[in-house]
C-alpha cells in the first residue's frame, strides 16, 4: 500500500492532534557523550515537560527509544499525545525522556561513524536499562523531580526499540513496570527471540504490557515479526501478565498503525494508576503452581547446614564432588575411597528419592548431569540431562548447589537464579534469587522436604513449595 493509502486506512485520532484549550508542554534538547556503559557513544535526547509539572511534586516518567523520530518524524508527535492525555487525566503528570540510539564518531576524516542502535536495542540483558537508570535519568533529575518506583515509570518503543522497551522492564521490573511495544523485534537478531520462552519459564514479574503489530510486518532473514509478536502475546497470557494488544491485518513495519494506536496504548498502560500491576494472576505456569500461594522469600534462621558437594546414602556410602580435581569420589561404609566419575569441576550432588541415580552439577555453568548408581556404587550412563536455560546476556552464573524433591524434579541453584527441571530433564521454571547477593547453597528441609532453603551472601532465605507430581502444564 502507498503512504497515502496507509494514512487513510489508519487516520490519526483527536488525541494525536493539537486541541484548542489544551495546555502545551515544552520540549528541551540535550546531548550526552559521557557514557561509561556504552563507551564512546554520542547521542541527543529530548525532555518533554508537561505544563502541569510543578517542582514540589515528583513526576512520573515515560522513556521513549528513537526519541527524535517519535517527536518529529512523519506523523509522530508524542509530545502532543502527552499534552492531550495528561490534560484529560488519562495519564498522570509525566516527564517524557526521548532518547536517540548512540553513535560513535569516525576516528579519521571521511570515515564512517558506527551506528549503535541494534547493539543497544536488540541485545537482551540489563545493559540498556542500566544506561537509562544510571546515566540518562540522573542527568534529567538535575533539572526535574522524577518518581523512583517502577510503577510510576513507563517505557515505549517501536521495532527494535519495542524489543528494547520490553527487555528493559523485563530485566529491571523494579524500575519499569509499564511497557508499550509497537512492532517489537522479538526476533533472532541478537537474542530477542528468547524472551517469549523466558516469559513462560520465569516466575511472573509485575509488568503491564501493550503490544501492537500486524500481519504485513517484516518476514526477512532475521525472522517473522508478526509470528514473533503473536508468540510473545501467547507467552504473556500463559504466564498471567496484564497484557493488551491491537493487531491489524494490513498493518506493517511502519509508522501508520503504530501512531494511530499510540494514544490508546498509553491510555491503557496508565489506566488505574497508582494501582500497581499484578504479577501472575491466572498464570498456568508450573513455577506458579508449585509455589505456595502468597508465599515469597522470607529471611530466617537456617534449621541445619548441608554441604552441597557431598551426599550420604541410606547404607552409609558417601559421594563427594572434588571440584579442584575434576572428579567424583565414592567413600564406602568402611572408609575406602575410589574415583567413580571424572567431570569438569563437579560442585554439587543430590540423590534421587529412590537413590537409584545421582544428580551432578558442575561449576562451569553447563547442564546438570544425571548418573545411574550401579550396585557396587559405580556411576554409569552419565549424561548432561537437565537442560539449563541461560542466555549470554542474561547469565545466571555458575552452578552452586542442587536438590531433588520427592516427586523427582530437580532444583539447581545458580548464582543469580534457581531453575526447576521436570524429572525427564526438561526445564519447568525459574525463580529469581532472593537477594542481590550471589547464591551459595540450597537444600530442601522439613518433614515433607517441602521447604526450600537458599543461602545468598551471609543470609538464609526460605520458601514453601507444593510437591506436585507433574510439572507439565
Tab-separated table of C-alpha atoms in Angstrom:
chain	number	residue	atom	x	y	z
A	1	UNK	CA	0.000	0.000	0.000
A	2	UNK	CA	1.127	3.576	-0.673
A	3	UNK	CA	1.771	6.033	2.162
A	4	UNK	CA	-1.409	7.922	1.249
A	5	UNK	CA	-3.446	4.717	1.370
A	6	UNK	CA	-1.956	3.776	4.737
A	7	UNK	CA	-2.633	7.250	6.125
A	8	UNK	CA	-6.251	6.937	5.019
A	9	UNK	CA	-6.602	3.422	6.436
A	10	UNK	CA	-5.016	4.406	9.749
A	11	UNK	CA	-6.057	8.026	10.416
A	12	UNK	CA	-4.820	9.901	13.447
A	13	UNK	CA	-7.461	10.479	16.098
A	14	UNK	CA	-8.049	13.654	18.115
A	15	UNK	CA	-5.633	12.553	20.855
A	16	UNK	CA	-2.781	12.730	18.320
A	17	UNK	CA	-3.639	16.265	17.161
A	18	UNK	CA	-3.337	19.642	18.827
A	19	UNK	CA	-6.591	20.600	20.541
A	20	UNK	CA	-7.877	24.038	21.440
A	21	UNK	CA	-7.627	24.746	25.140
A	22	UNK	CA	-5.078	22.024	25.883
A	23	UNK	CA	-2.021	23.288	27.730
A	24	UNK	CA	1.173	22.551	25.800
A	25	UNK	CA	4.286	21.192	27.418
A	26	UNK	CA	7.759	22.167	26.314
A	27	UNK	CA	10.477	20.037	24.730
A	28	UNK	CA	14.167	20.584	25.531
A	29	UNK	CA	17.062	19.133	23.541
A	30	UNK	CA	20.239	17.804	25.173
A	31	UNK	CA	23.342	15.878	24.111
A	32	UNK	CA	25.004	13.106	26.108
A	33	UNK	CA	28.554	11.957	25.354
A	34	UNK	CA	29.950	10.689	28.675
A	35	UNK	CA	28.645	7.125	28.764
A	36	UNK	CA	30.538	4.502	30.739
A	37	UNK	CA	28.063	1.780	29.784
A	38	UNK	CA	28.293	2.452	26.023
A	39	UNK	CA	31.784	3.977	25.821
A	40	UNK	CA	32.482	6.418	23.023
A	41	UNK	CA	28.843	6.986	22.079
A	42	UNK	CA	27.282	10.359	21.414
A	43	UNK	CA	23.527	10.881	21.326
A	44	UNK	CA	20.838	13.511	21.546
A	45	UNK	CA	17.889	13.232	23.867
A	46	UNK	CA	14.831	15.386	24.458
A	47	UNK	CA	12.946	16.056	27.661
A	48	UNK	CA	9.218	16.735	27.463
A	49	UNK	CA	7.956	18.750	30.436
A	50	UNK	CA	4.155	18.952	30.745
A	51	UNK	CA	2.526	22.271	31.523
A	52	UNK	CA	1.130	20.708	34.707
A	53	UNK	CA	4.561	19.860	36.150
A	54	UNK	CA	5.353	21.518	39.479
A	55	UNK	CA	8.773	21.122	41.162
A	56	UNK	CA	7.141	20.426	44.513
A	57	UNK	CA	5.749	17.114	43.233
A	58	UNK	CA	7.831	14.412	41.553
A	59	UNK	CA	6.554	13.460	38.102
A	60	UNK	CA	6.034	10.054	36.561
A	61	UNK	CA	8.403	9.060	33.756
A	62	UNK	CA	7.993	7.878	30.169
A	63	UNK	CA	11.181	6.733	28.411
A	64	UNK	CA	10.950	6.538	24.609
A	65	UNK	CA	13.501	4.916	22.292
A	66	UNK	CA	14.306	6.536	18.919
A	67	UNK	CA	13.467	9.811	20.619
A	68	UNK	CA	13.750	12.156	17.640
A	69	UNK	CA	11.545	10.026	15.402
A	70	UNK	CA	8.762	9.785	17.987
A	71	UNK	CA	8.696	13.561	18.313
A	72	UNK	CA	9.422	14.931	14.856
A	73	UNK	CA	9.290	12.260	12.130
A	74	UNK	CA	6.360	11.807	9.745
A	75	UNK	CA	3.083	11.778	11.647
A	76	UNK	CA	4.777	11.216	15.005
A	77	UNK	CA	4.421	13.889	17.680
A	78	UNK	CA	4.169	12.115	21.014
A	79	UNK	CA	4.507	15.445	22.820
A	80	UNK	CA	1.035	16.364	21.533
A	81	UNK	CA	-0.313	12.969	22.618
A	82	UNK	CA	1.074	13.540	26.104
A	83	UNK	CA	-0.409	17.060	26.215
A	84	UNK	CA	-3.851	15.659	25.453
A	85	UNK	CA	-3.757	12.606	27.721
A	86	UNK	CA	-2.346	14.496	30.706
A	87	UNK	CA	-4.964	17.238	30.257
A	88	UNK	CA	-7.670	14.548	30.227
A	89	UNK	CA	-6.100	12.906	33.290
A	90	UNK	CA	-5.908	9.722	31.242
A	91	UNK	CA	-2.315	9.515	32.431
A	92	UNK	CA	-0.538	11.179	35.349
A	93	UNK	CA	1.708	14.207	35.087
A	94	UNK	CA	4.625	12.631	33.257
A	95	UNK	CA	8.009	13.823	32.088
A	96	UNK	CA	8.986	12.225	28.792
A	97	UNK	CA	12.598	11.302	28.095
A	98	UNK	CA	13.072	10.718	24.361
A	99	UNK	CA	16.466	9.094	23.752
A	100	UNK	CA	18.227	8.546	20.456
A	101	UNK	CA	20.424	5.479	19.986
A	102	UNK	CA	24.118	6.169	20.286
A	103	UNK	CA	26.614	6.729	17.515
A	104	UNK	CA	30.394	6.510	17.708
A	105	UNK	CA	32.042	9.174	15.545
A	106	UNK	CA	34.616	8.087	12.982
A	107	UNK	CA	38.192	8.244	14.214
A	108	UNK	CA	39.520	9.567	10.913
A	109	UNK	CA	38.408	12.243	8.482
A	110	UNK	CA	35.985	10.826	5.960
A	111	UNK	CA	35.433	7.656	7.975
A	112	UNK	CA	32.023	6.202	8.718
A	113	UNK	CA	30.505	6.549	12.169
A	114	UNK	CA	29.325	3.449	13.998
A	115	UNK	CA	25.572	3.044	14.481
A	116	UNK	CA	24.980	1.563	17.941
A	117	UNK	CA	21.203	1.138	17.617
A	118	UNK	CA	20.981	-2.618	17.134
A	119	UNK	CA	23.593	-3.321	19.790
A	120	UNK	CA	21.724	-1.223	22.339
A	121	UNK	CA	18.165	-2.158	21.404
A	122	UNK	CA	18.298	-5.774	20.203
A	123	UNK	CA	20.532	-7.256	22.902
A	124	UNK	CA	18.804	-8.960	25.854
A	125	UNK	CA	20.094	-8.193	29.318
A	126	UNK	CA	20.121	-5.225	31.672
A	127	UNK	CA	22.760	-3.103	29.932
A	128	UNK	CA	20.373	-0.638	28.292
A	129	UNK	CA	18.229	-0.399	31.422
A	130	UNK	CA	21.336	0.439	33.429
A	131	UNK	CA	22.287	3.064	30.849
A	132	UNK	CA	18.931	4.796	31.265
A	133	UNK	CA	18.837	4.444	35.053
A	134	UNK	CA	22.460	5.247	35.838
A	135	UNK	CA	23.341	7.775	33.140
A	136	UNK	CA	20.377	9.460	31.426
A	137	UNK	CA	17.795	9.808	34.198
A	138	UNK	CA	20.339	11.282	36.651
A	139	UNK	CA	21.004	13.976	34.037
A	140	UNK	CA	17.282	14.736	33.844
A	141	UNK	CA	16.985	14.704	37.638
A	142	UNK	CA	19.415	17.580	37.874
A	143	UNK	CA	16.589	19.720	36.498
A	144	UNK	CA	13.351	17.912	37.377
A	145	UNK	CA	11.962	15.754	40.169
A	146	UNK	CA	11.160	12.233	38.980
A	147	UNK	CA	9.380	9.339	40.645
A	148	UNK	CA	11.744	6.492	41.545
A	149	UNK	CA	9.398	3.490	41.627
A	150	UNK	CA	8.806	1.165	38.678
A	151	UNK	CA	5.048	1.569	38.999
A	152	UNK	CA	5.458	5.253	38.097
A	153	UNK	CA	7.655	4.634	35.053
A	154	UNK	CA	6.704	3.526	31.548
A	155	UNK	CA	8.950	2.688	28.615
A	156	UNK	CA	7.916	2.870	24.946
A	157	UNK	CA	9.446	1.901	21.623
A	158	UNK	CA	8.892	0.577	18.133
A	159	UNK	CA	10.621	-2.208	16.200
A	160	UNK	CA	13.992	-2.813	17.878
A	161	UNK	CA	13.009	-0.027	20.277
A	162	UNK	CA	9.926	-2.053	21.223
A	163	UNK	CA	12.040	-5.099	21.981
A	164	UNK	CA	14.314	-2.762	23.951
A	165	UNK	CA	11.389	-1.369	25.955
A	166	UNK	CA	10.156	-4.821	26.926
A	167	UNK	CA	13.658	-6.065	27.683
A	168	UNK	CA	14.435	-3.090	29.936
A	169	UNK	CA	11.309	-3.739	32.000
A	170	UNK	CA	11.906	-7.499	31.990
A	171	UNK	CA	15.467	-7.001	33.249
A	172	UNK	CA	14.566	-4.290	35.771
A	173	UNK	CA	10.922	-4.600	36.859
A	174	UNK	CA	11.842	-2.601	39.936
A	175	UNK	CA	12.466	0.376	37.642
A	176	UNK	CA	9.962	-0.019	34.760
A	177	UNK	CA	6.578	-1.720	35.088
A	178	UNK	CA	4.585	-0.269	32.183
A	179	UNK	CA	5.567	-1.151	28.608
A	180	UNK	CA	4.422	-0.199	25.107
A	181	UNK	CA	5.980	-2.227	22.288
A	182	UNK	CA	4.994	-1.430	18.712
A	183	UNK	CA	6.013	-3.941	16.001
A	184	UNK	CA	8.524	-5.219	18.554
A	185	UNK	CA	11.581	-7.082	17.258
A	186	UNK	CA	11.244	-10.278	19.297
A	187	UNK	CA	13.280	-12.000	16.610
A	188	UNK	CA	16.688	-13.739	16.340
A	189	UNK	CA	18.813	-10.695	15.621
A	190	UNK	CA	20.706	-10.618	18.922
A	191	UNK	CA	18.540	-12.854	21.094
A	192	UNK	CA	15.118	-11.187	21.204
A	193	UNK	CA	13.516	-14.471	20.143
A	194	UNK	CA	14.466	-15.999	23.525
A	195	UNK	CA	12.300	-13.631	25.551
A	196	UNK	CA	8.943	-15.346	24.952
A	197	UNK	CA	10.408	-18.614	26.262
A	198	UNK	CA	11.831	-16.727	29.250
A	199	UNK	CA	8.363	-15.320	29.968
A	200	UNK	CA	6.900	-18.834	30.084
A	201	UNK	CA	9.560	-20.132	32.468
A	202	UNK	CA	10.247	-17.274	34.873
A	203	UNK	CA	8.218	-16.565	37.953
A	204	UNK	CA	5.917	-13.713	36.810
A	205	UNK	CA	7.006	-10.114	37.218
A	206	UNK	CA	4.735	-7.131	37.992
A	207	UNK	CA	4.508	-5.723	34.455
A	208	UNK	CA	1.682	-4.225	32.403
A	209	UNK	CA	2.363	-4.608	28.676
A	210	UNK	CA	0.753	-3.321	25.477
A	211	UNK	CA	1.674	-4.871	22.126
A	212	UNK	CA	0.926	-3.503	18.654
A	213	UNK	CA	1.564	-5.343	15.406
A	214	UNK	CA	0.152	-6.512	12.106
A	215	UNK	CA	0.078	-9.296	9.568
A	216	UNK	CA	2.054	-7.268	6.995
A	217	UNK	CA	5.074	-6.909	9.273
A	218	UNK	CA	8.572	-7.980	8.240
A	219	UNK	CA	9.373	-11.510	7.077
A	220	UNK	CA	13.132	-11.454	6.449
A	221	UNK	CA	16.335	-13.340	7.180
A	222	UNK	CA	16.186	-12.356	10.865
A	223	UNK	CA	12.687	-13.701	11.397
A	224	UNK	CA	8.978	-13.084	11.041
A	225	UNK	CA	7.907	-10.129	13.188
A	226	UNK	CA	4.200	-10.957	13.095
A	227	UNK	CA	4.570	-14.521	14.368
A	228	UNK	CA	7.138	-13.355	16.932
A	229	UNK	CA	4.643	-10.872	18.374
A	230	UNK	CA	1.894	-13.499	18.392
A	231	UNK	CA	4.269	-15.806	20.276
A	232	UNK	CA	5.035	-13.086	22.806
A	233	UNK	CA	1.338	-12.363	23.368
A	234	UNK	CA	0.664	-16.074	23.876
A	235	UNK	CA	3.516	-16.350	26.390
A	236	UNK	CA	2.362	-13.298	28.349
A	237	UNK	CA	-1.191	-14.623	28.552
A	238	UNK	CA	0.007	-18.076	29.613
A	239	UNK	CA	2.074	-16.524	32.404
A	240	UNK	CA	-0.787	-14.359	33.675
A	241	UNK	CA	0.524	-10.909	32.763
A	242	UNK	CA	-1.612	-7.813	32.409
A	243	UNK	CA	-1.366	-7.576	28.632
A	244	UNK	CA	-3.368	-5.900	25.882
A	245	UNK	CA	-2.836	-5.668	22.150
A	246	UNK	CA	-4.133	-4.156	18.920
A	247	UNK	CA	-3.425	-6.057	15.683
A	248	UNK	CA	-4.488	-5.279	12.129
A	249	UNK	CA	-4.312	-7.436	9.016
A	250	UNK	CA	-2.974	-4.525	6.929
A	251	UNK	CA	-0.526	-3.138	9.497
A	252	UNK	CA	3.133	-3.403	8.537
A	253	UNK	CA	6.550	-2.344	9.756
A	254	UNK	CA	5.928	1.392	9.507
A	255	UNK	CA	4.549	4.289	11.498
A	256	UNK	CA	0.910	4.368	10.355
A	257	UNK	CA	-0.885	1.840	12.525
A	258	UNK	CA	1.662	2.474	15.283
A	259	UNK	CA	0.996	6.163	15.717
A	260	UNK	CA	-2.739	5.729	15.250
A	261	UNK	CA	-2.941	3.403	18.275
A	262	UNK	CA	-0.248	5.087	20.405
A	263	UNK	CA	-2.745	7.193	22.430
A	264	UNK	CA	-4.840	4.104	23.207
A	265	UNK	CA	-1.703	2.192	24.192
A	266	UNK	CA	-0.560	4.905	26.596
A	267	UNK	CA	-4.063	5.366	27.964
A	268	UNK	CA	-4.270	1.627	28.711
A	269	UNK	CA	-0.846	1.177	30.330
A	270	UNK	CA	-1.533	4.094	32.684
A	271	UNK	CA	-5.168	3.170	33.424
A	272	UNK	CA	-5.772	2.679	37.125
A	273	UNK	CA	-2.533	4.345	38.223
A	274	UNK	CA	-1.337	4.402	41.017
A	275	UNK	CA	-2.672	0.857	41.370
A	276	UNK	CA	0.283	-1.458	40.794
A	277	UNK	CA	0.449	-4.137	38.094
A	278	UNK	CA	-0.314	-7.597	39.458
A	279	UNK	CA	2.104	-10.438	38.732
A	280	UNK	CA	0.884	-13.803	37.510
A	281	UNK	CA	-2.856	-13.537	38.036
A	282	UNK	CA	-4.306	-16.621	36.330
A	283	UNK	CA	-0.883	-17.969	35.352
A	284	UNK	CA	-0.755	-21.552	34.076
A	285	UNK	CA	2.981	-21.898	34.723
A	286	UNK	CA	4.363	-24.848	36.699
A	287	UNK	CA	6.558	-22.423	38.652
A	288	UNK	CA	3.422	-20.670	39.912
A	289	UNK	CA	1.595	-23.931	40.653
A	290	UNK	CA	4.392	-25.333	42.806
A	291	UNK	CA	4.981	-22.166	44.821
A	292	UNK	CA	2.684	-21.909	47.831
A	293	UNK	CA	0.215	-19.045	47.235
A	294	UNK	CA	1.276	-15.665	48.573
A	295	UNK	CA	4.493	-17.142	49.990
A	296	UNK	CA	7.511	-15.208	48.778
A	297	UNK	CA	11.078	-15.411	50.036
A	298	UNK	CA	11.474	-14.850	53.761
A	299	UNK	CA	14.671	-14.444	55.698
A	300	UNK	CA	15.146	-16.924	58.534
A	301	UNK	CA	17.470	-18.910	60.777
A	302	UNK	CA	18.535	-21.990	58.853
A	303	UNK	CA	17.437	-25.215	60.663
A	304	UNK	CA	20.509	-27.180	59.571
A	305	UNK	CA	23.523	-26.860	57.328
A	306	UNK	CA	24.387	-29.146	54.457
A	307	UNK	CA	27.471	-29.178	52.282
A	308	UNK	CA	26.361	-29.092	48.638
A	309	UNK	CA	29.358	-31.121	47.454
A	310	UNK	CA	28.536	-34.400	49.217
A	311	UNK	CA	25.636	-36.790	49.859
A	312	UNK	CA	25.258	-39.903	52.002
A	313	UNK	CA	23.126	-42.907	51.004
A	314	UNK	CA	20.950	-44.869	53.408
A	315	UNK	CA	23.532	-47.668	53.536
A	316	UNK	CA	26.301	-45.290	54.580
A	317	UNK	CA	28.122	-44.664	51.317
A	318	UNK	CA	29.267	-41.087	50.693
A	319	UNK	CA	29.691	-39.398	47.322
A	320	UNK	CA	31.965	-36.355	47.287
A	321	UNK	CA	32.463	-33.844	44.469
A	322	UNK	CA	36.135	-32.875	44.387
A	323	UNK	CA	35.881	-29.726	42.312
A	324	UNK	CA	39.565	-28.866	42.023
A	325	UNK	CA	40.435	-32.427	40.977
A	326	UNK	CA	37.618	-32.728	38.405
A	327	UNK	CA	36.176	-35.910	39.834
A	328	UNK	CA	33.505	-37.542	41.990
A	329	UNK	CA	34.725	-39.908	44.703
A	330	UNK	CA	32.826	-42.694	46.499
A	331	UNK	CA	33.708	-43.444	50.125
A	332	UNK	CA	32.194	-46.735	51.264
A	333	UNK	CA	30.962	-47.578	54.761
A	334	UNK	CA	34.463	-48.824	55.686
A	335	UNK	CA	36.103	-45.545	54.661
A	336	UNK	CA	37.648	-46.854	51.452
A	337	UNK	CA	37.505	-44.294	48.634
A	338	UNK	CA	37.669	-44.593	44.858
A	339	UNK	CA	37.024	-42.366	41.865
A	340	UNK	CA	33.653	-43.068	40.224
A	341	UNK	CA	33.442	-40.214	37.695
A	342	UNK	CA	35.707	-37.677	36.025
A	343	UNK	CA	33.907	-34.443	35.153
A	344	UNK	CA	34.896	-30.783	34.721
A	345	UNK	CA	34.600	-29.067	38.118
A	346	UNK	CA	31.773	-31.048	39.791
A	347	UNK	CA	30.478	-28.787	42.545
A	348	UNK	CA	27.205	-30.180	43.904
A	349	UNK	CA	25.475	-33.544	44.286
A	350	UNK	CA	21.982	-34.821	45.095
A	351	UNK	CA	20.386	-38.273	45.237
A	352	UNK	CA	17.073	-39.086	43.602
A	353	UNK	CA	14.420	-40.145	46.159
A	354	UNK	CA	14.911	-43.838	45.323
A	355	UNK	CA	18.710	-43.425	45.485
A	356	UNK	CA	18.982	-45.115	42.106
A	357	UNK	CA	20.592	-42.091	40.448
A	358	UNK	CA	22.933	-39.233	41.324
A	359	UNK	CA	22.458	-35.654	40.111
A	360	UNK	CA	25.732	-33.811	39.483
A	361	UNK	CA	26.042	-30.051	38.948
A	362	UNK	CA	29.286	-28.638	37.571
A	363	UNK	CA	30.698	-25.187	38.273
A	364	UNK	CA	31.233	-24.367	34.614
A	365	UNK	CA	27.559	-23.439	34.207
A	366	UNK	CA	26.740	-26.289	31.844
A	367	UNK	CA	23.739	-28.586	32.004
A	368	UNK	CA	23.306	-30.632	35.165
A	369	UNK	CA	24.203	-34.297	34.741
A	370	UNK	CA	22.394	-37.465	35.784
A	371	UNK	CA	24.151	-40.765	36.526
A	372	UNK	CA	22.879	-44.260	37.298
A	373	UNK	CA	24.269	-45.741	40.529
A	374	UNK	CA	25.370	-49.334	39.942
A	375	UNK	CA	25.005	-51.915	42.768
A	376	UNK	CA	28.692	-51.536	43.619
A	377	UNK	CA	28.403	-47.737	43.733
A	378	UNK	CA	29.951	-47.008	40.358
A	379	UNK	CA	28.358	-44.257	38.248
A	380	UNK	CA	27.180	-45.246	34.776
A	381	UNK	CA	25.197	-43.643	31.948
A	382	UNK	CA	26.367	-40.150	32.933
A	383	UNK	CA	24.508	-37.676	30.715
A	384	UNK	CA	24.062	-33.860	30.576
A	385	UNK	CA	20.401	-34.488	31.317
A	386	UNK	CA	18.830	-31.404	32.881
A	387	UNK	CA	18.746	-28.603	30.341
A	388	UNK	CA	19.843	-25.245	31.669
A	389	UNK	CA	18.079	-22.106	30.453
A	390	UNK	CA	20.509	-19.260	30.097
A	391	UNK	CA	21.470	-16.580	27.635
A	392	UNK	CA	24.769	-14.821	27.182
A	393	UNK	CA	23.064	-11.524	28.016
A	394	UNK	CA	21.109	-13.000	30.942
A	395	UNK	CA	23.875	-15.000	32.626
A	396	UNK	CA	22.787	-16.791	35.785
A	397	UNK	CA	26.349	-17.537	36.833
A	398	UNK	CA	27.911	-20.829	37.760
A	399	UNK	CA	26.020	-23.733	39.305
A	400	UNK	CA	26.463	-23.885	43.090
A	401	UNK	CA	24.012	-26.440	44.534
A	402	UNK	CA	21.364	-28.980	43.578
A	403	UNK	CA	18.434	-30.722	45.284
A	404	UNK	CA	15.815	-33.281	44.282
A	405	UNK	CA	12.213	-33.012	45.513
A	406	UNK	CA	10.220	-36.111	46.484
A	407	UNK	CA	8.283	-36.181	43.158
A	408	UNK	CA	11.643	-36.356	41.367
A	409	UNK	CA	12.008	-32.873	39.934
A	410	UNK	CA	15.425	-31.277	40.215
A	411	UNK	CA	16.243	-27.838	41.627
A	412	UNK	CA	19.546	-26.303	40.539
A	413	UNK	CA	20.869	-23.200	42.249
A	414	UNK	CA	22.915	-20.860	40.117
A	415	UNK	CA	24.496	-17.702	41.454
A	416	UNK	CA	21.656	-15.453	40.282
A	417	UNK	CA	18.681	-17.744	39.706
A	418	UNK	CA	17.116	-21.057	40.672
A	419	UNK	CA	15.946	-23.438	37.957
A	420	UNK	CA	13.488	-26.294	38.339
A	421	UNK	CA	13.514	-29.192	35.889
A	422	UNK	CA	10.977	-31.957	35.420
A	423	UNK	CA	12.271	-35.448	36.177
A	424	UNK	CA	12.547	-36.019	32.410
A	425	UNK	CA	15.161	-33.265	32.198
A	426	UNK	CA	13.030	-30.522	30.655
A	427	UNK	CA	13.028	-27.038	32.228
A	428	UNK	CA	9.857	-26.204	34.138
A	429	UNK	CA	10.508	-22.874	35.794
A	430	UNK	CA	12.958	-20.270	37.025
A	431	UNK	CA	12.855	-18.376	40.318
A	432	UNK	CA	14.856	-15.210	40.915
A	433	UNK	CA	17.484	-15.142	43.626
A	434	UNK	CA	16.101	-13.985	46.988
A	435	UNK	CA	18.502	-11.030	47.109
A	436	UNK	CA	21.114	-9.238	45.035
A	437	UNK	CA	23.866	-11.283	46.676
A	438	UNK	CA	25.098	-14.405	44.839
A	439	UNK	CA	23.533	-17.708	45.857
A	440	UNK	CA	25.984	-20.068	47.569
A	441	UNK	CA	23.868	-23.007	48.760
A	442	UNK	CA	20.434	-24.615	48.517
A	443	UNK	CA	18.629	-27.593	50.047
A	444	UNK	CA	15.172	-28.929	50.935
A	445	UNK	CA	14.110	-29.299	54.567
A	446	UNK	CA	11.061	-30.004	56.715
A	447	UNK	CA	9.208	-33.267	57.448
A	448	UNK	CA	7.966	-33.402	53.853
A	449	UNK	CA	11.105	-31.796	52.396
A	450	UNK	CA	8.882	-29.060	51.004
A	451	UNK	CA	10.707	-26.002	52.340
A	452	UNK	CA	13.385	-24.643	50.025
A	453	UNK	CA	16.306	-23.018	51.848
A	454	UNK	CA	18.717	-20.792	49.932
A	455	UNK	CA	21.868	-19.035	51.098
A	456	UNK	CA	22.681	-15.699	49.477
A	457	UNK	CA	25.588	-13.733	50.829
A	458	UNK	CA	25.675	-14.313	54.587
A	459	UNK	CA	21.895	-14.745	54.925
A	460	UNK	CA	19.463	-17.628	54.544
A	461	UNK	CA	16.027	-17.426	52.937
A	462	UNK	CA	13.236	-19.967	52.705
A	463	UNK	CA	10.148	-20.589	50.638
A	464	UNK	CA	7.379	-23.192	50.901
A	465	UNK	CA	6.762	-25.451	47.893
A	466	UNK	CA	3.856	-27.617	46.808
A	467	UNK	CA	5.082	-31.095	45.865
A	468	UNK	CA	3.338	-31.534	42.527
A	469	UNK	CA	3.754	-34.918	40.875
A	470	UNK	CA	3.950	-33.386	37.415
A	471	UNK	CA	5.288	-30.055	36.188
A	472	UNK	CA	3.891	-30.468	32.688
A	473	UNK	CA	1.225	-27.800	32.292
